mmCIF file of C-alpha atoms and ligand atoms in Angstrom:
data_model
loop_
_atom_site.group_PDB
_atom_site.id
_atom_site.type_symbol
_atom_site.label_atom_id
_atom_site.label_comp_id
_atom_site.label_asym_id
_atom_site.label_seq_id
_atom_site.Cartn_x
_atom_site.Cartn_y
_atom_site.Cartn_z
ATOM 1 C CA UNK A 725 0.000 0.000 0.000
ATOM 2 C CA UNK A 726 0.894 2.952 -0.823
ATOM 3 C CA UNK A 727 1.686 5.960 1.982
ATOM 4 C CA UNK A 728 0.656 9.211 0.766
ATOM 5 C CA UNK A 729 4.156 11.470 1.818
ATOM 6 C CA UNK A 730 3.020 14.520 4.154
ATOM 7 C CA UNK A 731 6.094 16.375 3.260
ATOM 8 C CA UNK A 732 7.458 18.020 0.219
ATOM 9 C CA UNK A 733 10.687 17.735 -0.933
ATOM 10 C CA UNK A 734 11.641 21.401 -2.340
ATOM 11 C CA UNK A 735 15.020 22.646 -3.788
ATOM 12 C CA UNK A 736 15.842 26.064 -3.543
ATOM 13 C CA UNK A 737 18.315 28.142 -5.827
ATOM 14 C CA UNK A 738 20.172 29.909 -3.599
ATOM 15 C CA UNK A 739 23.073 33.146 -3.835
ATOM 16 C CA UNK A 740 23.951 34.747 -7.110
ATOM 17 C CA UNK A 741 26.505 34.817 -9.498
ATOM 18 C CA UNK A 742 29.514 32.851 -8.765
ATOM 19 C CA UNK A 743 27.876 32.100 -5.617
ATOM 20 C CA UNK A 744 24.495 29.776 -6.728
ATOM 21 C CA UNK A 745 23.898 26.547 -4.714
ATOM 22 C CA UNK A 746 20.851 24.572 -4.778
ATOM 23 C CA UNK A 747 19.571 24.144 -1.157
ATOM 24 C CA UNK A 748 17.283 21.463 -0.109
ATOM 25 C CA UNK A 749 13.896 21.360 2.484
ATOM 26 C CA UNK A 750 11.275 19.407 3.266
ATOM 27 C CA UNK A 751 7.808 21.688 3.839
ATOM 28 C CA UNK A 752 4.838 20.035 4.835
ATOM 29 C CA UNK A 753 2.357 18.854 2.024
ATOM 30 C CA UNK A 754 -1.355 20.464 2.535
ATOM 31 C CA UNK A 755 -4.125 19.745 -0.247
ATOM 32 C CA UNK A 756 -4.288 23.603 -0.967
ATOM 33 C CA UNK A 757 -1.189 24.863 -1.797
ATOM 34 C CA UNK A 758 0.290 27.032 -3.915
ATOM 35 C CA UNK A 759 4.346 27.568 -4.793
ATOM 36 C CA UNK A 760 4.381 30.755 -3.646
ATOM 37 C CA UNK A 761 2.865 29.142 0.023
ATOM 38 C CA UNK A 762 5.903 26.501 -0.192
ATOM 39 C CA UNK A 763 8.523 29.402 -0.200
ATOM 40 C CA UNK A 764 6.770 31.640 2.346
ATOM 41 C CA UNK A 765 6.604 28.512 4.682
ATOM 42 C CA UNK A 766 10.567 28.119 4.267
ATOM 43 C CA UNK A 767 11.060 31.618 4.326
ATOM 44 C CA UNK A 768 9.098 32.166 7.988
ATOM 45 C CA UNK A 769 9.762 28.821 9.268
ATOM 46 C CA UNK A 770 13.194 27.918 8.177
ATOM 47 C CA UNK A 771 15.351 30.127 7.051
ATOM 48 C CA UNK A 772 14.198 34.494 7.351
ATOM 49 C CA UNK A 773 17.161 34.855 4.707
ATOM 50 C CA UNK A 774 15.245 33.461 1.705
ATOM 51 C CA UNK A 775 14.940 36.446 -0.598
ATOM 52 C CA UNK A 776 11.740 35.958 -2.977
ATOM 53 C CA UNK A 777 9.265 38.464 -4.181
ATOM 54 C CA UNK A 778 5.131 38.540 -4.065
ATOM 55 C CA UNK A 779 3.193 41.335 -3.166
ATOM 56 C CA UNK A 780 -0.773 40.733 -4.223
ATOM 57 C CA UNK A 781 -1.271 37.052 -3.925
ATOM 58 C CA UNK A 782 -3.989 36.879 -6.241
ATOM 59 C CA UNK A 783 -2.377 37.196 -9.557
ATOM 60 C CA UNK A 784 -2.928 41.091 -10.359
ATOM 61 C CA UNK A 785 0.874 42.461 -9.576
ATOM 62 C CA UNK A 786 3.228 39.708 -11.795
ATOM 63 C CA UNK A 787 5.595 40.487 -8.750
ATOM 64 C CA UNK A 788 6.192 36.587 -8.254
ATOM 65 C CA UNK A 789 7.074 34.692 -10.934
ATOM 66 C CA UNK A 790 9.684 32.339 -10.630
ATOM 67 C CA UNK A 791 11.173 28.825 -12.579
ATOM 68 C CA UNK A 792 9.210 25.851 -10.849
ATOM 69 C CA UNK A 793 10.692 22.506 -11.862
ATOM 70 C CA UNK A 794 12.076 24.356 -15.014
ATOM 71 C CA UNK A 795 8.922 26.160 -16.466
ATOM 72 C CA UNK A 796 8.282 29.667 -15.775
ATOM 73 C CA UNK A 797 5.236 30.459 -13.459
ATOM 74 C CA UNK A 798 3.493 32.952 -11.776
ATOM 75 C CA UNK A 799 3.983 31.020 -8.282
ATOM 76 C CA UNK A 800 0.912 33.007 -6.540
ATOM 77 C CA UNK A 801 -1.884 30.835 -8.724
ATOM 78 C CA UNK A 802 0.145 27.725 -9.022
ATOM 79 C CA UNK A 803 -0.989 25.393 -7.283
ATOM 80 C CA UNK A 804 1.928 22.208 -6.041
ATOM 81 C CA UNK A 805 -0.201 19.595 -7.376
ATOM 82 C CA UNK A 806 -0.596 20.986 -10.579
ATOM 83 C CA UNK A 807 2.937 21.151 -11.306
ATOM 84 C CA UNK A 808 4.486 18.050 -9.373
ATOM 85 C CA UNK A 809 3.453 15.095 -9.316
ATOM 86 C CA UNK A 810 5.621 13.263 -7.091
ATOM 87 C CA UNK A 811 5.845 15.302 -4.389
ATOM 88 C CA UNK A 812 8.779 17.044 -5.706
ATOM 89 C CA UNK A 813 9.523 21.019 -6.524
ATOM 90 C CA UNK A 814 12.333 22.600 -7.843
ATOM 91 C CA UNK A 815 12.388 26.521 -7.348
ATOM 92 C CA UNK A 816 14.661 28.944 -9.273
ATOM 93 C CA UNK A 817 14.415 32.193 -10.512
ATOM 94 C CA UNK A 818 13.046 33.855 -13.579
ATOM 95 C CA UNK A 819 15.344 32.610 -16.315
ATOM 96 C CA UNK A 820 16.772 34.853 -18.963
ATOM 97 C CA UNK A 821 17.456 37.814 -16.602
ATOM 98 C CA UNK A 822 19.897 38.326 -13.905
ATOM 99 C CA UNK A 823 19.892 37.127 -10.536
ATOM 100 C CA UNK A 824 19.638 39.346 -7.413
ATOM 101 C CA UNK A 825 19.456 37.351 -4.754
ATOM 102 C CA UNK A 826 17.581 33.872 -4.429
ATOM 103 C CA UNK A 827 14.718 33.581 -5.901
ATOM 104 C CA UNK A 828 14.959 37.260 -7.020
ATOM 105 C CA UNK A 829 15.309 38.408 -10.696
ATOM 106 C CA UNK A 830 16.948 41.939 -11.886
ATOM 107 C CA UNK A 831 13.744 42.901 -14.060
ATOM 108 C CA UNK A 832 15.839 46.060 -15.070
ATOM 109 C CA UNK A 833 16.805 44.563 -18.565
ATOM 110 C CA UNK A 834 13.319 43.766 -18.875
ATOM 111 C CA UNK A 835 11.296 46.744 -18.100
ATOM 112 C CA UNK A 836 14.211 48.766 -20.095
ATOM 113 C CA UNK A 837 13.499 47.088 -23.112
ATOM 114 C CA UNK A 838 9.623 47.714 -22.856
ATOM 115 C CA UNK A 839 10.958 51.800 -23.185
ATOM 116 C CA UNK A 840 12.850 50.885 -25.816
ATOM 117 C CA UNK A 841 9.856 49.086 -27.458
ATOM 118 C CA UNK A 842 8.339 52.493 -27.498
ATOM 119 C CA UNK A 843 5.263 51.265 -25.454
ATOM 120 C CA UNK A 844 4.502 54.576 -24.130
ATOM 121 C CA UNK A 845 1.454 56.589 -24.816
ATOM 122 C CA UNK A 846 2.093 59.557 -27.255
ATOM 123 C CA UNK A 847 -1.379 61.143 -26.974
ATOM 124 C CA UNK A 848 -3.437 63.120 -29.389
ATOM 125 C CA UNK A 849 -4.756 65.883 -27.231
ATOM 126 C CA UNK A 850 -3.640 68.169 -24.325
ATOM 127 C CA UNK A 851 -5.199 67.742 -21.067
ATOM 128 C CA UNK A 852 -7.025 71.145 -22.019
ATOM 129 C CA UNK A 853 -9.298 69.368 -24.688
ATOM 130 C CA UNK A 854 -12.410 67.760 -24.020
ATOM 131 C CA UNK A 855 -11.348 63.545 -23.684
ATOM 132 C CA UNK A 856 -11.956 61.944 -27.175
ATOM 133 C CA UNK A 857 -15.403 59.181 -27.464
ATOM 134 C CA UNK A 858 -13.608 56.115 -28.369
ATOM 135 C CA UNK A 859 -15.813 53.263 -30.054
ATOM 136 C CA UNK A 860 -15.424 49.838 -27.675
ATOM 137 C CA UNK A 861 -16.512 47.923 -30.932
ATOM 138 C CA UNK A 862 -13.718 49.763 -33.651
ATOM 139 C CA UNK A 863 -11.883 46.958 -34.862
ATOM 140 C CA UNK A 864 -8.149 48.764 -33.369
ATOM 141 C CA UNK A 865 -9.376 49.243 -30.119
ATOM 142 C CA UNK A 866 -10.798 45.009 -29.872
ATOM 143 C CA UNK A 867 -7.540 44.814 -30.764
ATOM 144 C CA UNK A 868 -5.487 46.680 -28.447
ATOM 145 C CA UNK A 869 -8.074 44.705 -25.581
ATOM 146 C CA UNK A 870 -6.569 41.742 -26.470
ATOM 147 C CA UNK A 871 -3.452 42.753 -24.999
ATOM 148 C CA UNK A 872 -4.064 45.142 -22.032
ATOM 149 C CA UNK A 873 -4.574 42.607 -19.068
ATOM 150 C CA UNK A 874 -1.263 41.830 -19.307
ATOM 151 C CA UNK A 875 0.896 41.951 -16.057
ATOM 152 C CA UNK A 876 4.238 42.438 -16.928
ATOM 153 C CA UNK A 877 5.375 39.060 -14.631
ATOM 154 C CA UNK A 878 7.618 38.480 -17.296
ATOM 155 C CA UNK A 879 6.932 34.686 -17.239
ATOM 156 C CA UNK A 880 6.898 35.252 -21.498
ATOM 157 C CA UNK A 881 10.223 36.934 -21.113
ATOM 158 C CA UNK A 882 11.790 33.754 -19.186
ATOM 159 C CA UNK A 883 10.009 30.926 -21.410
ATOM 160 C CA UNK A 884 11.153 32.467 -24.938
ATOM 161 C CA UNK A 885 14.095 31.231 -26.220
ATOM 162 C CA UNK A 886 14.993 33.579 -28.460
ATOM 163 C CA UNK A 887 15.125 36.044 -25.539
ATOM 164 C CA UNK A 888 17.858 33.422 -24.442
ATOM 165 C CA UNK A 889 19.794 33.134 -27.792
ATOM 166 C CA UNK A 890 20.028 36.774 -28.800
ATOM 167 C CA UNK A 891 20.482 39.335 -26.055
ATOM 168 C CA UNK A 892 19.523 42.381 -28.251
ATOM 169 C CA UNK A 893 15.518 40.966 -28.667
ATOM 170 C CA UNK A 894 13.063 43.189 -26.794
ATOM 171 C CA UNK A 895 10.934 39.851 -25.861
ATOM 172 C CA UNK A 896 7.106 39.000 -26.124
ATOM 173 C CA UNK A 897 6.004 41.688 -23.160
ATOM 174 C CA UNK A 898 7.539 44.542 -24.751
ATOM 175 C CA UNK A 899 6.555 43.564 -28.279
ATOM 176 C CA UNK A 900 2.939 43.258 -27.246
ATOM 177 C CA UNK A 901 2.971 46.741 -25.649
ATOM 178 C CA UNK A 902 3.908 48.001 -28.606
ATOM 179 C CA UNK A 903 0.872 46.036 -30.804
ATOM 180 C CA UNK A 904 -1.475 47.500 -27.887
ATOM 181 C CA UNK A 905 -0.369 51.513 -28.202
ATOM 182 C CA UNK A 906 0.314 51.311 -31.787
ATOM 183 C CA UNK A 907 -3.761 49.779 -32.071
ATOM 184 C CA UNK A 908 -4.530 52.947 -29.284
ATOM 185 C CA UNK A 909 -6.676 55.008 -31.152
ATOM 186 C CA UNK A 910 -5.551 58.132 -28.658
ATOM 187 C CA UNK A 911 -1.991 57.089 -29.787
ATOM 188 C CA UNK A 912 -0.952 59.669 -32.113
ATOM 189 C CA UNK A 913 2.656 58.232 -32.927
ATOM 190 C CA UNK A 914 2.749 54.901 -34.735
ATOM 191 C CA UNK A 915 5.671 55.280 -36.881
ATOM 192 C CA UNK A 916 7.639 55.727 -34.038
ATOM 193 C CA UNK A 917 6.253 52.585 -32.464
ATOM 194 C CA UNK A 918 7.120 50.569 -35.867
ATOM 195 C CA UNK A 919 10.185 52.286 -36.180
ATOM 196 C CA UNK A 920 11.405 51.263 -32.354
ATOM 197 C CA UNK A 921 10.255 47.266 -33.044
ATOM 198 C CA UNK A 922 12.168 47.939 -36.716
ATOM 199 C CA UNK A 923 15.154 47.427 -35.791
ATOM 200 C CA UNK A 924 18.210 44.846 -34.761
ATOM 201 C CA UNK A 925 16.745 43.447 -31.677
ATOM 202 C CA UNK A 926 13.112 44.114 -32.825
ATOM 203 C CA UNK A 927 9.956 41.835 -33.921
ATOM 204 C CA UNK A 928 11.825 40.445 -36.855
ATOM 205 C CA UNK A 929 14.369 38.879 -34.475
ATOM 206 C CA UNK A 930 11.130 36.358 -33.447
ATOM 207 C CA UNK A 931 10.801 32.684 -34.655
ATOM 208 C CA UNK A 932 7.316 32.235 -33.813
ATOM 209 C CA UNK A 933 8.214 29.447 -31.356
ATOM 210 C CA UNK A 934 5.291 30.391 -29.357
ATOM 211 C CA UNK A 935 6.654 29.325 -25.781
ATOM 212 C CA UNK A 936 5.184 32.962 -24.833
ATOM 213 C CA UNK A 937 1.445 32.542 -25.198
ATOM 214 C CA UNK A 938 1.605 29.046 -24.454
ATOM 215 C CA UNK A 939 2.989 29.917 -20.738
ATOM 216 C CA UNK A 940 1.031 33.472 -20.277
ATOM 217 C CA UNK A 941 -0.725 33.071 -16.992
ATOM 218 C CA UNK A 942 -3.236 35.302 -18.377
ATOM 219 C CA UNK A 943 -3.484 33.467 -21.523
ATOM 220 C CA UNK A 944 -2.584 36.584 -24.069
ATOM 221 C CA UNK A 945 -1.222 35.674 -27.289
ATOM 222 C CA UNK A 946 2.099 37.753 -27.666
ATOM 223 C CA UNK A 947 3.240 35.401 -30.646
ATOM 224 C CA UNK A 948 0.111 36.806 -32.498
ATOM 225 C CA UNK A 949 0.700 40.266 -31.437
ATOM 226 C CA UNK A 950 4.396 39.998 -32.478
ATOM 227 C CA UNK A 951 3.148 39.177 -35.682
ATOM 228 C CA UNK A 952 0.529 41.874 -36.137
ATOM 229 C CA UNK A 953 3.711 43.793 -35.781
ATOM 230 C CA UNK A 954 5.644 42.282 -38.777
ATOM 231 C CA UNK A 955 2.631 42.784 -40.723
ATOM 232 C CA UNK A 956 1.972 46.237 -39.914
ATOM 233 C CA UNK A 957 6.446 47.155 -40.253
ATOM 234 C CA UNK A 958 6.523 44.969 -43.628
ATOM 235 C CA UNK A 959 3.325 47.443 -45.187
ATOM 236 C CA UNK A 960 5.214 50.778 -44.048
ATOM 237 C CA UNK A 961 8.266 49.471 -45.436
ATOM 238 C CA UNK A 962 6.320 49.212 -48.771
ATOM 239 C CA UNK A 963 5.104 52.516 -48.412
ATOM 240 C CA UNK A 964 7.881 54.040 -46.932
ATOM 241 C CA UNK A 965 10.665 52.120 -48.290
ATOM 242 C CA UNK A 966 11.878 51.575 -44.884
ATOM 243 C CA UNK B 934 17.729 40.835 -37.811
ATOM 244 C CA UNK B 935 16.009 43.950 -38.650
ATOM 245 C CA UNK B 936 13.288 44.904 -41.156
ATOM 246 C CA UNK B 937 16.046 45.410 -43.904
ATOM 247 C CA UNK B 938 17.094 41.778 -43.145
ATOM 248 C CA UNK B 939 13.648 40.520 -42.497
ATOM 249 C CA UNK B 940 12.673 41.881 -46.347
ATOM 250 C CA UNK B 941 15.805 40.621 -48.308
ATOM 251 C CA UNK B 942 14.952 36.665 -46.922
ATOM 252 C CA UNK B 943 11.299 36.798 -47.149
ATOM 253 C CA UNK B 944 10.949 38.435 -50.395
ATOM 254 C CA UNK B 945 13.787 36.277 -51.777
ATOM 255 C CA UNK B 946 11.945 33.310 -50.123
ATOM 256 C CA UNK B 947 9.129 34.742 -52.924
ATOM 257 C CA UNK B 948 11.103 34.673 -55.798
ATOM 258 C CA UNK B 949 12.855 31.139 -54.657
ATOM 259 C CA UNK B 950 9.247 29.267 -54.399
ATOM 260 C CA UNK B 951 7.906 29.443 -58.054
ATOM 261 C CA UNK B 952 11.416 28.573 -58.861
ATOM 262 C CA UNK B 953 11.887 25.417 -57.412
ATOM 263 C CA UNK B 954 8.664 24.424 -58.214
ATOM 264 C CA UNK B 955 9.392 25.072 -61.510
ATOM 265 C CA UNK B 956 12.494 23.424 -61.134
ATOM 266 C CA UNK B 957 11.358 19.987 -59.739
ATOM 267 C CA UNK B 958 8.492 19.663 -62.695
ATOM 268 C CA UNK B 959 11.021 20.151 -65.363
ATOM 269 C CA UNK B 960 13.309 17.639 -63.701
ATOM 270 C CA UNK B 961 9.838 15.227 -63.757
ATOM 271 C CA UNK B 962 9.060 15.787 -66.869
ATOM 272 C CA UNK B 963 12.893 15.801 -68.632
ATOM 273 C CA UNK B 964 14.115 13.133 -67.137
ATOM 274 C CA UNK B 965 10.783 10.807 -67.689
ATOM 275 C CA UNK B 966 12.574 8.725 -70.433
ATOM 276 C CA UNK B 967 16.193 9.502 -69.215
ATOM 277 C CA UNK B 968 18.683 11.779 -70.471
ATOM 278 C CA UNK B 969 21.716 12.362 -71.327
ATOM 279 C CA UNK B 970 24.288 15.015 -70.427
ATOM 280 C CA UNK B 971 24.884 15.931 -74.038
ATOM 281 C CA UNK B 972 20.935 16.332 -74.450
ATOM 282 C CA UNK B 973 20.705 18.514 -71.250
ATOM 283 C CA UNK B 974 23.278 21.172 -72.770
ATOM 284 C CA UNK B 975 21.693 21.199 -76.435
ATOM 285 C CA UNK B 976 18.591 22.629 -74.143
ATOM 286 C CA UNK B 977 20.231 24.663 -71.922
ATOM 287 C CA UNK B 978 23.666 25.746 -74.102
ATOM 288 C CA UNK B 979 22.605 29.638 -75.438
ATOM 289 C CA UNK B 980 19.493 29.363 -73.799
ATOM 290 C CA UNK B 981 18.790 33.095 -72.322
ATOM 291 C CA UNK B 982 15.196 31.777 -70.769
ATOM 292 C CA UNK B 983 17.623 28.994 -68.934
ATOM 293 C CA UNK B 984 20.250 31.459 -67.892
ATOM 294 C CA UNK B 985 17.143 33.740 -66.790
ATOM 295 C CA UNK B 986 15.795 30.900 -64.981
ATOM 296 C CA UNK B 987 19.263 29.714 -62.765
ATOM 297 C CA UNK B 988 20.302 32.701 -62.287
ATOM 298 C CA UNK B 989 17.389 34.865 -60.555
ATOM 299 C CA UNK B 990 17.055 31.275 -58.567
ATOM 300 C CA UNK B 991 21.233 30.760 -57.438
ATOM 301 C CA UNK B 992 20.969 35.335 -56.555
ATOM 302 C CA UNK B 993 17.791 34.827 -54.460
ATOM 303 C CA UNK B 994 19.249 31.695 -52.798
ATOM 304 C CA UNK B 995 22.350 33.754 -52.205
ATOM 305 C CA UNK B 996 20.467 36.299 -50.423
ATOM 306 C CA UNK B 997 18.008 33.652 -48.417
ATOM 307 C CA UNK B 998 20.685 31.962 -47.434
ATOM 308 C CA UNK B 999 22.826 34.464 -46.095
ATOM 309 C CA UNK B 1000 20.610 36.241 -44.103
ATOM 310 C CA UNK B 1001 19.071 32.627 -42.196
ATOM 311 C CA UNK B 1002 22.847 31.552 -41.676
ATOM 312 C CA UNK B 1003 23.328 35.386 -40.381
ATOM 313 C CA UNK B 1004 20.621 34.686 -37.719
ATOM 314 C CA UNK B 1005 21.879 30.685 -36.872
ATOM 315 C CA UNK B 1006 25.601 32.593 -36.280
ATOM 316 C CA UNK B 1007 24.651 34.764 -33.977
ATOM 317 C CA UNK B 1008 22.240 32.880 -31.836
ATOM 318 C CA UNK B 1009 23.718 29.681 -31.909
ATOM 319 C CA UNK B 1010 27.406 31.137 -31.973
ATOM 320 C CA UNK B 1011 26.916 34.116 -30.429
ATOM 321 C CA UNK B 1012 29.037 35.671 -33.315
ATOM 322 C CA UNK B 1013 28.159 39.877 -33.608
ATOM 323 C CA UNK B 1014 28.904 42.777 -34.767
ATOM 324 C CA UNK B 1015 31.573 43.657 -37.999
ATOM 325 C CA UNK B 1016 32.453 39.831 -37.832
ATOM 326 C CA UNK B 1017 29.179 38.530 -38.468
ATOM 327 C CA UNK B 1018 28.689 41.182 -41.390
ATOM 328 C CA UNK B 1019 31.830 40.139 -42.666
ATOM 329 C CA UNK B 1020 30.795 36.158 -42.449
ATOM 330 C CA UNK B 1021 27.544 36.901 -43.754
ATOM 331 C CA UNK B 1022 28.747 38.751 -47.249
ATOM 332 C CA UNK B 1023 31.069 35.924 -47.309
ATOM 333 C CA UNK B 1024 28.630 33.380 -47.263
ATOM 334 C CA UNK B 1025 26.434 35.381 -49.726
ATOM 335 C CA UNK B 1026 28.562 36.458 -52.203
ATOM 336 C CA UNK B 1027 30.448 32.812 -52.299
ATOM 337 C CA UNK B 1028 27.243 30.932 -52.985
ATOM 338 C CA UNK B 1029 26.222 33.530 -55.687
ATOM 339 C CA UNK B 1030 30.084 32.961 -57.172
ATOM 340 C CA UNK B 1031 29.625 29.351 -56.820
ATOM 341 C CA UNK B 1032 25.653 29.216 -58.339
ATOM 342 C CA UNK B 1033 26.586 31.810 -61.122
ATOM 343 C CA UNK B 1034 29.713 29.658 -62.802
ATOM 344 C CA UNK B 1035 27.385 26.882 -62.729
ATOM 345 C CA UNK B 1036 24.336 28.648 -64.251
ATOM 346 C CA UNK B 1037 27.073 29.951 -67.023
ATOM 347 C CA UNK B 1038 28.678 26.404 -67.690
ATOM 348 C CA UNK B 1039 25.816 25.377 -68.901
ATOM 349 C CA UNK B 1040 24.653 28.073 -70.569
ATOM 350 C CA UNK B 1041 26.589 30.045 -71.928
ATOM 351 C CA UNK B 1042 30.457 29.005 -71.580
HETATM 352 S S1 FES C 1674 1.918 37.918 -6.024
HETATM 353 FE FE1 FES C 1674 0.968 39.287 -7.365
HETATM 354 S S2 FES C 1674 0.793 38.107 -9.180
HETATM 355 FE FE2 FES C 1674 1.580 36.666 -7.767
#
């Protein structure tokens, strides 16, 4: 007969740099449980030291995503049993970005390359003019919908390997932001948004792999906005020549 | 690879598919019956529609070519900057040496 084990067996990445060690614990097993529960149990239990970050708990900040047993995940909605099946967890941090501490990622390289993606609002009126009537059912603004509940946890940023292979790309989050403010009707600056995604590091850099909206807790599709993008940089280069 | 890059493989990608297509039903369709060498040339020898043919397909496979390897260089190799331009040209302008005596030896030379 078989026992049912009360007690997870959880590795930890540990340090930085030259300095990374995997650490090992045993946290008790409950039938509700979520990752980010399994490191807050070692952190206030066992070791104070851990270094991990979280803020909302209910999937709305994208503060706490981490690598659990390889695959990136926003720990706060993962729940243990959905991810391990034999009782076993392996907890790193975000992959593709630098480590801090722990379990804690250096999102600078990330959020930097959302600026340089251009994903920032250049509006069409002055705060002096009366706010423009924007139609919820114009086919840009369904659209730029598809892409606004995203929560910049970066989990696309860690499972795309072309992120990985080619340190220049600006990644699924950034790209996306882009596709959502260039499809802003109140965004009164497209060409610099297709000019930004235009170049080395830009959308063309993608292969379509698709590890991005197959991972996104929120289920977006980033691999479909990147390629709105190509579509909508290829026609302006037609125009353009550029 | 930027948009520049992105447009030189795709288009060329364009130009290459009718070609090969083209390609692989003559090849059906010559070589039903067999053939010989000496055949193949009295078609092809002077022939500016053959020349035509070759040599848009052995330029856009040049171009197609180079860029893809550009990209499997630097992610794979991590190779950048003025030495992956360099490889690049090199790997372009070889191929479209090495297509272009071929499309001329049996055409023209
Ligand atoms: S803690 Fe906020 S999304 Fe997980």
């Amino acid at each position: 007969m078989e026992v049912k084990a009360e007690f997870l067996n959880v590795t930890v990445s540990r340090g930085s740099g030259d300095g990374v060690y995997q650490e090992a614990f045993q946290v008790p097993a409950y039938d509700n449980q979520t990752v980010l529960d399994v490191v807050s149990w070692i952190q206030q239990n066992v070791d104070p030291t851990l270094t991990y970050r979280f803020a909302c708990r209910v999937g709305m900040c994208g503060s706490c995503a981490m690598m659990v047993n390889g695959q990136p995940r926003w720990t706060c909605r993962t729940h243990v049993k959905k991810v391990s099946t034999n009782q076993k967890l392996k907890i790193e941090p975000l992959r593709n970005l630098p480590v801090i501490k722990d379990l804690v990622a250096d999102m600078d390289p990330f959020f930097g390359k959302w600026v340089e993606a251009e994903g920032v609002h250049h509006p069409t009126r002055t705060r002096y003019e009366p706010i423009e009537q924007i139609d919820p059912q114009d086919a840009a603004r369904t659209t730029a919908n598809e892409g606004i509940e995203c929560i910049n946890c970066a989990v696309c940023y860690a499972a795309c390997d072309t992120v990985t292979n080619n340190a220049d790309y600006l990644g699924p989050a950034a790209l996306q932001r882009a596709w959502t403010v260039y499809n802003d009707v109140k965004d009164a600056d497209k060409s610099a948004i297709l000019d930004a995604v235009s170049g080395k590091g830009g959308c063309h850099s993608c292969h379509s792999i698709g590890s991005c909206t197959h991972y996104c807790p929120n289920e977006l599709n980033p691999m479909q906005a990147i390629a709105g993008l190509k579509r909508a940089t290829s026609k302006s280069f037609f125009k353009k020549g550029r | 690879m930027d948009i520049r890059l992105y447009m030189a493989q795709r288009l060329s990608a364009l130009v290459m598919a009718p070609l090969v297509l083209g390609h692989i039903a003559v090849m059906i369709y010559a070589v039903q019956s067999g053939i010989t060498t000496a055949e193949i040339l009295g078609r092809t020898q002077g022939s500016i529609l053959w020349f035509l043919f070759y040599g848009t397909f052995v330029l856009a496979v040049s171009v197609h070519a180079a860029v893809g390897v550009r990209v499997i260089l630097n992610e794979w190799l991590g190779i950048k900057g003025n030495t992956l331009n360099l490889l690049s040209w090199a790997i372009g302008i070889g191929l479209l040496l090495l297509g272009g005596r071929a499309v001329l030896a049996v055409t023209f030379l």
